[in-house]
Amino acid sequence: MAGHKLDARGWTVRPFRAPHHTASANAIVGGGPQIRPGEISLAHCGVLFLDELPEFDRRVLESLREPMETGLITIARAAARIELPAQFQFIAAMNPCPCGHLGDPAQSCRCSPSRIERYRQRISGPLLDRIDIRIEIPRLAAEELTEAISHRAGAQLAASGEPAAQALRARSWRLQRSGCLSARLSAAQLRSCCALPSGAEQLLRRSAQRLALSGRGVHRVLALGRTIADLAGSETIEAAHLAEAVQLRRALDVPPPSSS
Ligand SMILES: [Zn+2]
């Protein structure tokens, strides 16, 4: 449908799509006079990576909400209405502020608080609510960067095989128990397969209040808590698993510190 040639070597490799922030809505979501799938469908069962997230067109970003929820995109044109698969792992990156130096110990930020605010507001609350894990990554020192590039750290990690093996174990465990991955569990399924010990239940209620989590937010924290418990090989979601899940979605919730 996209008019690409089938590359047999890529047959069993999950797609990784990283469209540029200047890409049109049609290119990302799909559409056009002769409807063609967009990047989100080309990333089906793989990764959609958006670098410089706030630079994307606001309408493009908002149109990701439906497929992030349903794994499908509906494209309606005068003559036709078609549904395309778009179940992607959404990964995005952004700077902490327009100049990129907020919180950087090596260089000071030149942005005014209102400029930082405007920059962050390009990511709407409802879109942010659909991103389960948000982490801040501090600047790497030059030697750390060189080490990463020389693959020493990566090679050590790969040699141990531990993170990948752990993820695979957790994944197949969840598939056996629920028939789907925890990210895809409905709120009702989550509640039934995630009986919470009372400490965890309390922590969830308190966090929901303190952080003003939406209904979706609570659901996503539970799903992530389920994944963290699966990685730890734990049948129940303990308070510590939930605390980690809550912590992992806090970046960007707090207003940026004053840059002065
Ligand atoms: Zn700045």
Coordinates of C-alpha atoms and ligand atoms in Angstrom, one line a residue:
M1 CA 0.0 0.0 0.0
A2 CA 2.8 2.4 0.8
G3 CA 4.4 1.6 -2.6
H4 CA 7.6 0.3 -0.9
K5 CA 9.4 -2.8 -2.3
L6 CA 9.3 -5.8 -0.1
D7 CA 12.7 -6.5 1.3
A8 CA 12.9 -10.2 2.2
R9 CA 15.9 -9.6 4.6
G10 CA 13.7 -7.3 6.7
W11 CA 10.8 -9.9 6.8
T12 CA 11.2 -10.9 10.5
V13 CA 12.6 -7.6 11.7
R14 CA 10.3 -5.2 13.6
P15 CA 10.1 -1.8 11.9
F16 CA 11.7 1.3 13.4
R17 CA 10.4 4.5 11.9
A18 CA 11.8 7.9 12.8
P19 CA 10.1 10.6 10.7
H20 CA 11.4 14.2 10.7
H21 CA 9.4 16.8 12.5
T22 CA 8.7 18.6 9.3
A23 CA 6.8 15.6 7.9
S24 CA 3.1 16.3 6.9
A25 CA 0.1 15.0 8.7
N26 CA -0.6 12.7 5.7
A27 CA 3.0 11.3 5.9
I28 CA 2.7 10.6 9.6
V29 CA -0.9 9.5 10.1
G30 CA -1.7 8.4 6.5
G31 CA -4.1 9.8 3.9
G32 CA -3.7 11.7 0.7
P33 CA -5.7 11.6 -2.5
Q34 CA -4.9 7.9 -3.0
I35 CA -4.9 6.8 0.6
R36 CA -1.5 5.6 1.7
P37 CA -0.5 4.4 5.1
G38 CA 1.5 6.9 7.2
E39 CA 4.5 6.4 9.4
I40 CA 2.3 5.2 12.3
S41 CA 1.1 2.2 10.2
L42 CA 4.6 1.6 8.8
A43 CA 5.7 1.3 12.4
H44 CA 2.9 -1.3 13.2
C45 CA 4.3 -3.9 15.7
G46 CA 7.5 -1.9 15.9
V47 CA 8.8 1.5 17.1
L48 CA 7.7 5.0 16.1
F49 CA 10.4 7.4 17.3
L50 CA 9.7 11.2 17.2
D51 CA 12.9 13.2 17.9
E52 CA 12.4 16.9 18.9
L53 CA 8.7 16.1 19.8
P54 CA 7.6 19.8 20.5
E55 CA 8.7 20.7 16.9
F56 CA 6.1 18.5 15.3
D57 CA 2.9 20.1 14.1
R58 CA 0.4 20.2 16.9
R59 CA -2.4 18.6 14.8
V60 CA -0.1 15.8 13.9
L61 CA 0.7 15.2 17.6
E62 CA -3.0 15.3 18.6
S63 CA -3.9 12.8 15.8
L64 CA -1.6 10.2 17.5
R65 CA -4.0 10.0 20.5
E66 CA -6.6 7.7 18.8
P67 CA -4.1 5.1 17.5
M68 CA -2.1 5.1 20.7
E69 CA -5.4 4.1 22.4
T70 CA -6.8 1.7 19.9
G71 CA -3.9 0.5 17.8
L72 CA -5.9 1.6 14.7
I73 CA -6.2 4.7 12.6
T74 CA -9.4 5.6 10.7
I75 CA -8.9 7.7 7.6
A76 CA -12.0 9.2 6.2
R77 CA -12.2 10.8 2.8
A78 CA -15.3 11.9 0.8
A79 CA -15.3 8.6 -1.1
A80 CA -13.9 6.2 1.4
R81 CA -13.3 5.4 5.0
I82 CA -10.6 2.9 5.8
E83 CA -9.0 1.6 8.9
L84 CA -5.3 0.8 9.0
P85 CA -3.4 -1.0 11.8
A86 CA -1.1 1.3 13.8
Q87 CA -0.1 -0.5 17.0
F88 CA 3.3 1.0 17.6
Q89 CA 5.6 1.5 20.6
F90 CA 5.8 5.2 20.9
I91 CA 9.2 6.7 21.8
A92 CA 9.9 10.4 21.7
A93 CA 12.7 12.7 22.8
M94 CA 12.8 16.5 23.5
N95 CA 15.1 19.1 25.0
P96 CA 14.3 20.4 28.5
C97 CA 13.9 23.9 27.1
P98 CA 14.4 25.6 23.6
C99 CA 18.1 26.3 24.1
G100 CA 18.6 22.8 25.5
H101 CA 20.6 23.7 28.7
L102 CA 18.0 23.9 31.4
G103 CA 19.4 21.9 34.4
D104 CA 22.8 21.5 32.7
P105 CA 25.7 22.0 35.1
A106 CA 28.1 22.8 32.3
Q107 CA 26.2 25.6 30.6
S108 CA 23.5 28.0 31.7
C109 CA 20.1 28.2 30.1
R110 CA 19.2 31.4 28.2
C111 CA 15.4 30.8 28.1
S112 CA 12.9 32.8 30.0
P113 CA 10.4 30.8 32.2
S114 CA 7.5 31.9 29.9
R115 CA 9.4 30.6 26.8
I116 CA 10.1 27.3 28.5
E117 CA 6.4 27.1 29.5
R118 CA 5.3 27.8 25.9
Y119 CA 7.8 25.1 24.6
R120 CA 6.5 22.5 27.0
Q121 CA 2.9 23.4 26.3
R122 CA 3.3 22.2 22.7
I123 CA 2.8 18.7 24.1
S124 CA -0.8 18.7 25.3
G125 CA -1.9 17.2 28.6
P126 CA -3.9 14.4 26.9
L127 CA -1.0 13.4 24.8
L128 CA 1.4 13.5 27.8
D129 CA -1.2 11.4 29.7
R130 CA -0.7 8.6 27.2
I131 CA 3.1 8.4 27.7
D132 CA 3.7 5.9 30.5
I133 CA 7.4 6.5 31.1
R134 CA 9.0 9.9 31.1
I135 CA 12.6 10.3 32.2
E136 CA 15.1 13.1 32.3
I137 CA 18.5 12.2 31.0
P138 CA 21.3 14.4 32.2
R139 CA 24.1 15.4 30.0
L140 CA 26.8 12.7 29.6
A141 CA 30.4 13.7 30.3
A142 CA 32.7 13.5 27.3
E143 CA 34.4 10.4 28.6
E144 CA 31.1 8.7 29.3
L145 CA 30.1 9.4 25.8
T146 CA 33.3 8.1 24.3
E147 CA 32.9 5.0 26.4
A148 CA 29.4 4.5 25.1
I149 CA 30.6 5.0 21.5
S150 CA 33.4 2.5 22.0
H151 CA 30.6 0.0 22.9
R152 CA 32.4 -1.2 26.0
A153 CA 29.4 -0.6 28.2
G154 CA 27.0 -2.0 25.6
A155 CA 29.2 -5.0 24.9
Q156 CA 29.4 -5.8 28.6
L157 CA 25.6 -5.5 29.0
A158 CA 25.0 -7.6 25.9
A159 CA 27.5 -10.3 27.0
S160 CA 25.6 -10.7 30.3
G161 CA 22.4 -10.9 28.2
E162 CA 20.5 -10.2 31.4
P163 CA 18.2 -7.2 30.6
A164 CA 17.0 -8.8 27.3
A165 CA 16.5 -12.2 28.9
Q166 CA 14.7 -10.6 31.9
A167 CA 12.3 -8.7 29.5
L168 CA 11.6 -11.8 27.5
R169 CA 10.8 -13.8 30.6
A170 CA 8.5 -11.1 31.9
R171 CA 6.8 -10.9 28.5
S172 CA 6.1 -14.6 28.1
W173 CA 5.0 -14.8 31.8
R174 CA 2.4 -12.0 31.2
L175 CA 1.3 -13.5 27.9
Q176 CA 0.7 -16.9 29.5
R177 CA -1.3 -15.4 32.4
S178 CA -3.3 -12.7 30.6
G179 CA -3.2 -13.6 26.9
C180 CA -1.8 -10.1 26.2
L181 CA 0.8 -7.7 27.4
S182 CA 0.1 -5.5 30.4
A183 CA 0.1 -2.3 28.3
R184 CA -2.9 -3.8 26.4
L185 CA -4.9 -4.9 29.5
S186 CA -8.2 -3.1 29.9
A187 CA -8.9 -1.3 33.2
A188 CA -11.3 -4.2 34.2
Q189 CA -8.7 -6.9 33.3
L190 CA -6.0 -5.0 35.2
R191 CA -8.2 -4.8 38.3
S192 CA -9.0 -8.6 38.1
C193 CA -5.4 -9.7 37.6
C194 CA -3.9 -7.1 39.8
A195 CA -5.3 -7.6 43.3
L196 CA -3.3 -5.0 45.2
P197 CA -2.1 -5.6 48.8
S198 CA -3.6 -2.9 51.0
G199 CA -0.3 -0.9 51.2
A200 CA -0.2 -0.7 47.4
E201 CA -3.8 0.2 47.2
Q202 CA -3.3 3.1 49.6
L203 CA -0.2 4.3 47.8
L204 CA -2.1 4.3 44.5
R205 CA -5.0 6.3 46.0
R206 CA -2.6 8.8 47.6
S207 CA -0.6 9.3 44.4
A208 CA -3.7 9.7 42.4
Q209 CA -4.8 12.5 44.7
R210 CA -1.5 14.2 45.2
L211 CA -0.5 14.2 41.5
A212 CA -4.1 14.7 40.3
L213 CA -3.9 11.6 38.1
S214 CA -6.7 11.2 35.5
G215 CA -8.6 7.9 35.3
R216 CA -6.4 7.0 32.4
G217 CA -3.3 8.0 34.5
V218 CA -4.3 5.6 37.3
H219 CA -4.9 2.8 34.7
R220 CA -1.5 3.4 33.1
V221 CA 0.3 3.5 36.5
L222 CA -1.3 0.1 37.3
A223 CA -0.3 -1.3 33.9
L224 CA 3.3 -0.1 34.3
G225 CA 3.3 -1.4 37.9
R226 CA 2.2 -4.8 36.5
T227 CA 5.1 -4.8 34.1
I228 CA 7.6 -3.8 36.9
A229 CA 6.2 -6.7 39.0
D230 CA 6.5 -9.1 36.1
L231 CA 10.1 -8.1 35.6
A232 CA 10.7 -8.8 39.3
G233 CA 8.9 -12.2 38.9
S234 CA 6.3 -11.1 41.4
E235 CA 2.7 -12.4 41.2
T236 CA 1.3 -9.4 43.1
I237 CA 2.0 -5.7 42.5
E238 CA 3.7 -4.5 45.6
A239 CA 3.8 -0.9 46.8
A240 CA 7.4 -0.6 45.7
H241 CA 6.4 -1.6 42.1
L242 CA 3.7 1.1 42.1
A243 CA 5.9 3.7 43.6
E244 CA 8.4 3.1 40.8
A245 CA 5.7 3.3 38.2
V246 CA 4.5 6.6 39.6
Q247 CA 8.0 8.0 39.7
L248 CA 8.6 7.0 36.1
R249 CA 5.7 9.2 34.9
R250 CA 6.5 12.4 36.8
A251 CA 8.9 14.2 34.5
L252 CA 7.2 17.1 32.8
D253 CA 4.4 17.0 35.4
V254 CA 6.3 19.4 37.6
P255 CA 6.6 23.0 36.2
P256 CA 10.0 23.8 35.0
P257 CA 12.3 25.5 37.5
S258 CA 12.9 29.2 37.0
S259 CA 16.0 29.6 34.7
S260 CA 17.4 32.5 36.6
Ligands
ZN1 ZN 17.1 27.0 27.9

